[in-house]
GROMACS .gro file of C-alpha atoms in nm:
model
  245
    1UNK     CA    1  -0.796   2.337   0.765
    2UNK     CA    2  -0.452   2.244   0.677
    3UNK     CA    3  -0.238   2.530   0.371
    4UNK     CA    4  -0.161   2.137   0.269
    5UNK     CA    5  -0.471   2.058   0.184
    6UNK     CA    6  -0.586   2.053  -0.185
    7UNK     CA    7  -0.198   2.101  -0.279
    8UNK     CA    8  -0.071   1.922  -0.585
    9UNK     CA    9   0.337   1.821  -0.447
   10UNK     CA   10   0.596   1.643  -0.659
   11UNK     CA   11   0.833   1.472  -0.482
   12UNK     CA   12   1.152   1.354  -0.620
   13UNK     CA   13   1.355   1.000  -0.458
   14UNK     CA   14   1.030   0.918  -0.298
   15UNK     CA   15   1.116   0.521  -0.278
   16UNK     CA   16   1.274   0.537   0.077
   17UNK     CA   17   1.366   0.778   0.338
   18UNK     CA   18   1.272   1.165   0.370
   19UNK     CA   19   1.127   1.110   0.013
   20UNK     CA   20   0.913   0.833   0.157
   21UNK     CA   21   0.815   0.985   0.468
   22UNK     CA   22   0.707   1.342   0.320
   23UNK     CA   23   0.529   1.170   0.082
   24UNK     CA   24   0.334   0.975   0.310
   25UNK     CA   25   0.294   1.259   0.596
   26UNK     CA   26   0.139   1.540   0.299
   27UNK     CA   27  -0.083   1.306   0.192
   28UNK     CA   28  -0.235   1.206   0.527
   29UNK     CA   29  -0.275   1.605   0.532
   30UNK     CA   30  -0.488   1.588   0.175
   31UNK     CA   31  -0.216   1.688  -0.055
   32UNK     CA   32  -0.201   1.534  -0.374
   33UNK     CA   33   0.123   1.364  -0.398
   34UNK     CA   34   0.302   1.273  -0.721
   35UNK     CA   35   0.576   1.075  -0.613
   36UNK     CA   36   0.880   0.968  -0.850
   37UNK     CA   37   1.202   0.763  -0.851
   38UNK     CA   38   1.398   0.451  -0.994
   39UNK     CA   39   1.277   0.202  -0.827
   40UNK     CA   40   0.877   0.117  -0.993
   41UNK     CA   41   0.838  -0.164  -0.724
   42UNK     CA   42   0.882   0.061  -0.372
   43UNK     CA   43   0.653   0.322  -0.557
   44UNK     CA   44   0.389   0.109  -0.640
   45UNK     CA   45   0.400  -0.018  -0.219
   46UNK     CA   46   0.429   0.339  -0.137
   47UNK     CA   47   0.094   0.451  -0.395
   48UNK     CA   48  -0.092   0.173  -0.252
   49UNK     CA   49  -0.016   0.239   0.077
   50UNK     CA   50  -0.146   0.584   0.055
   51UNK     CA   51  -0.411   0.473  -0.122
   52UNK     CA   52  -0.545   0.240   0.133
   53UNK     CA   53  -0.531   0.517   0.408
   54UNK     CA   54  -0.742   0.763   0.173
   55UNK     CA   55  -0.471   0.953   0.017
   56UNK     CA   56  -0.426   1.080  -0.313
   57UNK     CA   57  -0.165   1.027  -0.500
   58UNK     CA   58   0.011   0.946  -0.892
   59UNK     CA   59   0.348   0.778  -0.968
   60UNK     CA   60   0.571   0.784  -1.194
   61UNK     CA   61   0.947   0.619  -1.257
   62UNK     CA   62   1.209   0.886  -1.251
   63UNK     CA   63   1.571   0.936  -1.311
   64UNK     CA   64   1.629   1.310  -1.219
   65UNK     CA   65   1.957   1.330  -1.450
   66UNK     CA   66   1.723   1.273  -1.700
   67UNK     CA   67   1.551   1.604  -1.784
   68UNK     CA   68   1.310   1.437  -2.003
   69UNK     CA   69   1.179   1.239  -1.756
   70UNK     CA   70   1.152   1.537  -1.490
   71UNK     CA   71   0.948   1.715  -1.721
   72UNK     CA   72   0.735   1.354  -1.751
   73UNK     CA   73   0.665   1.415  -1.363
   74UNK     CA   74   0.603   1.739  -1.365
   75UNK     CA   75   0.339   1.690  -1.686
   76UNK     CA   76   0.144   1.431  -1.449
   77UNK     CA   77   0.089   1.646  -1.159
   78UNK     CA   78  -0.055   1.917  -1.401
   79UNK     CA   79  -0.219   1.672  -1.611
   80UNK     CA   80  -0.422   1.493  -1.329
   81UNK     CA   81  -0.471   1.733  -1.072
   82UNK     CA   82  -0.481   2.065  -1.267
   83UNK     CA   83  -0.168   2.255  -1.126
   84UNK     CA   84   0.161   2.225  -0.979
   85UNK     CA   85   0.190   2.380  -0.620
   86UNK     CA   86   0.535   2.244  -0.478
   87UNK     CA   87   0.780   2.026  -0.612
   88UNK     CA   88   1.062   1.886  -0.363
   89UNK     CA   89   1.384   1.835  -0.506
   90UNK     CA   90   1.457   1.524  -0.212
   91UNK     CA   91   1.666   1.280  -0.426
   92UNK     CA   92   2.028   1.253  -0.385
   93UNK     CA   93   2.301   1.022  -0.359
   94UNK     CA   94   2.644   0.982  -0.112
   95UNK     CA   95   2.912   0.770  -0.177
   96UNK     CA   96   3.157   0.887   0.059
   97UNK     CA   97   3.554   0.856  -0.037
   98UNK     CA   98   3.870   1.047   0.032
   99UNK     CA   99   3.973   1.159  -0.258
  100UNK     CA  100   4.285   1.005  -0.283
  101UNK     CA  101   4.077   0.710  -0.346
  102UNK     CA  102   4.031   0.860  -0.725
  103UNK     CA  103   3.656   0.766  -0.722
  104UNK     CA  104   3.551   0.970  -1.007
  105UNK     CA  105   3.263   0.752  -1.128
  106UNK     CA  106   3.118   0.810  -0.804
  107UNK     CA  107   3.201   1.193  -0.830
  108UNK     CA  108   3.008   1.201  -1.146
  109UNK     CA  109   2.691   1.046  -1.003
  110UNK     CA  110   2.724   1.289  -0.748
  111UNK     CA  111   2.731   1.538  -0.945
  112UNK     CA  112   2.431   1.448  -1.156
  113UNK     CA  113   2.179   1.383  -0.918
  114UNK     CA  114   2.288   1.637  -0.629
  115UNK     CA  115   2.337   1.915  -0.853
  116UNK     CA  116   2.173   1.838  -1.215
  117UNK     CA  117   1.903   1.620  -1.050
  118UNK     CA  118   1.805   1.989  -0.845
  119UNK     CA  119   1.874   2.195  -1.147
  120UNK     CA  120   1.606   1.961  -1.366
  121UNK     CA  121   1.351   1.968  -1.094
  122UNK     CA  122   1.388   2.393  -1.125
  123UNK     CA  123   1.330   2.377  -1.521
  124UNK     CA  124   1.091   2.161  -1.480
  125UNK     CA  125   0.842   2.294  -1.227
  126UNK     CA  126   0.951   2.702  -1.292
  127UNK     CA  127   0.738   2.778  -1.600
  128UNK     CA  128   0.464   2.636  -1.492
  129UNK     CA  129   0.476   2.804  -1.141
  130UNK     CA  130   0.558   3.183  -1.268
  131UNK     CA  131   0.263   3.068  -1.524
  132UNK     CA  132   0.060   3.032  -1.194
  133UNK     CA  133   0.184   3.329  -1.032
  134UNK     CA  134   0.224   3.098  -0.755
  135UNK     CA  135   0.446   2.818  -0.591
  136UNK     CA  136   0.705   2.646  -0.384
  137UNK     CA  137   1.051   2.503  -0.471
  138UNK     CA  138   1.177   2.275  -0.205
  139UNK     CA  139   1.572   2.208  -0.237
  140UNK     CA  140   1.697   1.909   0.051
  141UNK     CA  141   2.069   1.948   0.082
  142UNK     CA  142   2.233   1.848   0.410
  143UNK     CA  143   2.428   2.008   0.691
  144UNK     CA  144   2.694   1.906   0.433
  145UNK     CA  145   2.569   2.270   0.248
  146UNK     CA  146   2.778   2.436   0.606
  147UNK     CA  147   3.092   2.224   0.636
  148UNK     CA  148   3.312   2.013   0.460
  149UNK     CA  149   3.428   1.657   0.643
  150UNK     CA  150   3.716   1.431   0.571
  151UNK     CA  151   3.561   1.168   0.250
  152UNK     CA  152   3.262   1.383   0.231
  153UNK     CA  153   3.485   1.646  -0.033
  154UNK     CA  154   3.283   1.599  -0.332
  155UNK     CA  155   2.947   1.499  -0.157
  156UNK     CA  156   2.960   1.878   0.038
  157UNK     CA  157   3.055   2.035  -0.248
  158UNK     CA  158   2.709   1.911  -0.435
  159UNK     CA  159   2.527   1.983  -0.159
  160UNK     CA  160   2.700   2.341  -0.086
  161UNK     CA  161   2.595   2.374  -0.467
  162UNK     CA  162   2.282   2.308  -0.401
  163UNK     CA  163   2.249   2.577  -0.118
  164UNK     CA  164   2.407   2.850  -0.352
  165UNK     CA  165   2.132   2.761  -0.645
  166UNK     CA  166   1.810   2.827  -0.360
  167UNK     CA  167   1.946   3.107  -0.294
  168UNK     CA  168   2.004   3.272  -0.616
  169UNK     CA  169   1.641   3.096  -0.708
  170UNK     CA  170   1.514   3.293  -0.440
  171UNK     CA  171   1.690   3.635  -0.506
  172UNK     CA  172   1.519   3.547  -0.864
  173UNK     CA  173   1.168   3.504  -0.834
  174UNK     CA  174   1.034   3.633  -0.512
  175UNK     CA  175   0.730   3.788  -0.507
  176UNK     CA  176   0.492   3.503  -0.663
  177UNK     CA  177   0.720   3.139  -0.592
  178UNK     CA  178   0.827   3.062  -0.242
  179UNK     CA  179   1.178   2.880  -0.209
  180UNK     CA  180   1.296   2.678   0.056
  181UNK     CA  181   1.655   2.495   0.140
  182UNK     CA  182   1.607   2.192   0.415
  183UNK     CA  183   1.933   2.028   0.512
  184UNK     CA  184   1.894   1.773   0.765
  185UNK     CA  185   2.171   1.652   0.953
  186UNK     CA  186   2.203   1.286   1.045
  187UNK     CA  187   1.887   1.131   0.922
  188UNK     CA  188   1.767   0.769   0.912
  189UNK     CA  189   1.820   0.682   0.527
  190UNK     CA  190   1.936   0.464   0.245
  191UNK     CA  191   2.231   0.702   0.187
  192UNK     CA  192   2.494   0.498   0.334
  193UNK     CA  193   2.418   0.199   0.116
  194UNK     CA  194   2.589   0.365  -0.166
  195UNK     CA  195   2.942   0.394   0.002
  196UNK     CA  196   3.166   0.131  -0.163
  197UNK     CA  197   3.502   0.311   0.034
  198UNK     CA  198   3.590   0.098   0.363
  199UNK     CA  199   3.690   0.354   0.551
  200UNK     CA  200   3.408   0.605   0.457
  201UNK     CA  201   3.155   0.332   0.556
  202UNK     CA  202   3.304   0.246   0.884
  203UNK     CA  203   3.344   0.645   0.972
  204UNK     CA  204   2.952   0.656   0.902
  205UNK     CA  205   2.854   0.360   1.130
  206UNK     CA  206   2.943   0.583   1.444
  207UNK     CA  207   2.834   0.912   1.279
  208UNK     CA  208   2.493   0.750   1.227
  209UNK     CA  209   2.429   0.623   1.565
  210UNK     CA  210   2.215   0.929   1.667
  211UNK     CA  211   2.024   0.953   1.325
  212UNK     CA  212   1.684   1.124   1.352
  213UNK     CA  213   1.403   0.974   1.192
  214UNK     CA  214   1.304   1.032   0.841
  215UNK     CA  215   0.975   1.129   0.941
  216UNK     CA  216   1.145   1.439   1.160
  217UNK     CA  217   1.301   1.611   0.759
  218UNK     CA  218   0.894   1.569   0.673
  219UNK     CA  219   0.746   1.744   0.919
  220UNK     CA  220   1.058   2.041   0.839
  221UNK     CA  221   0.914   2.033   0.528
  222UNK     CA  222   0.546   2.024   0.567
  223UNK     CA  223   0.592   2.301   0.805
  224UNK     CA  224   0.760   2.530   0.522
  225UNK     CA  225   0.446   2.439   0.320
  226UNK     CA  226   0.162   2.485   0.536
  227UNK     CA  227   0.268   2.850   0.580
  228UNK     CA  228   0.035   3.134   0.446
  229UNK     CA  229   0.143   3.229   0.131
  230UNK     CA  230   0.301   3.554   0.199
  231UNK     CA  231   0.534   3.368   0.451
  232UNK     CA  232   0.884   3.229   0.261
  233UNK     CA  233   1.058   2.987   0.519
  234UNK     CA  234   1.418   3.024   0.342
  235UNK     CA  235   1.600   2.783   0.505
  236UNK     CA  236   1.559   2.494   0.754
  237UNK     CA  237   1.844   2.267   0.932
  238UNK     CA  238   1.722   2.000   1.138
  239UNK     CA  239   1.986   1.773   1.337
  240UNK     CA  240   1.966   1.544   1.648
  241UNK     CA  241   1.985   1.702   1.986
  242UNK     CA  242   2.309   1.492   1.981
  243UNK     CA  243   2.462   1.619   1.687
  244UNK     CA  244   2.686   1.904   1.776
  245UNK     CA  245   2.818   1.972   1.430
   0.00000   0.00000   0.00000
């Protein structure tokens, strides 16, 4: 039997793309997912979707610069299903821009959910886990977390942010709480949506024409899961065959 079965996993920007797929792929493995993100509607399709297939799962709307609303989550898993094994810290946001383009509302937001959005997902879920003697923080960052690319300044910097905080989570509390940094490289997503700069956006239609399926950062992740517990995978990166850098 699956290390995923039975688990109670919190997944963060579950509406669409890696979010979407992990939660999908744990619970065809008999996790209990407990899914959260803006957008009520692409939940609710998502829930019932699992649903129909046998899966268990809760939902719940969540902003993840909200801190409140992390802790909401986080309350449900524990609430309905008793305990709070994983959470993954999955939603995130890239509006690409050189910065001569002065974007800074866009810097903020990147800020916020990259970084804060991580940071809230760690309050949330670490009490309860050290309370447990036992869990697993999943941070997704991006092969953006190993070099910096022209537009991508302030969108690396989050994610190289992100990379530094696992890290120092993991010097923290190993022994009982597993921690685990996945950055995929190009990956199938909504991501590129958000890019209002020209340039950036025309830059990422060629970067993105070897993207790997969503369902390929999922199975990264399940595999960190479904380890035994005294296994820690620290740190995944998962690009196309294609992808040389």
């Amino acid at each position: 039997m699956s290390e995923i079965n039975g688990k109670v996993i919190v997944i963060t920007g579950a509406s669409s793309g890696i979010g979407e797929a992990t939660a999908k792929l744990l619970a065809s493995q008999g996790a209990h997912v407990v899914i959260g993100a803006r957008r009520v509607d692409r939940l609710e399709t998502l829930a019932s979707l699992i649903e129909s297939e046998g899966g268990s799962v809760a939902y719940q709307q969540l902003d993840v610069t909200n801190i409140g609303q992390m802790q909401a989550i986080v309350r449900l898993a524990q609430s309905r299903f008793g305990r709070v094994d994983v959470i993954v810290n999955n939603a995130g946001v890239m509006p690409l821009s050189p910065l001569e383009a002065l974007k800074v509302d866009e810097w903020n937001r990147m800020i916020d959910v990259n970084i804060r959005g991580v940071l809230h997902g760690i309050a949330a879920g670490l009490p309860i886990m050290k309370a447990q003697h036992s869990g697993h923080m999943i941070n997704v960052a991006s092969i953006g977390a190993y070099a910096v690319s022209p537009t991508a300044a302030v969108y690396c910097a989050t994610k190289y942010a992100v990379r530094a905080i696992t890290e120092g989570l993991r010097q923290e509390v190993g022994g009982d709480i597993r921690v685990t940094l996945v950055s995929p490289g190009v990956t199938e997503s909504e991501l590129a949506e958000s890019i209002s700069d020209n340039e950036a956006r025309e830059l990422m239609k060629s970067y993105r024409r070897d993207a790997l399926p969503a369902s390929a950062i999922a199975r990264a992740i399940a595999y960190a899961i479904e380890q035994p517990v005294d296994v820690d995978v620290n740190e995944l990166v998962v690009r196309p065959t294609a992808q040389l850098a």
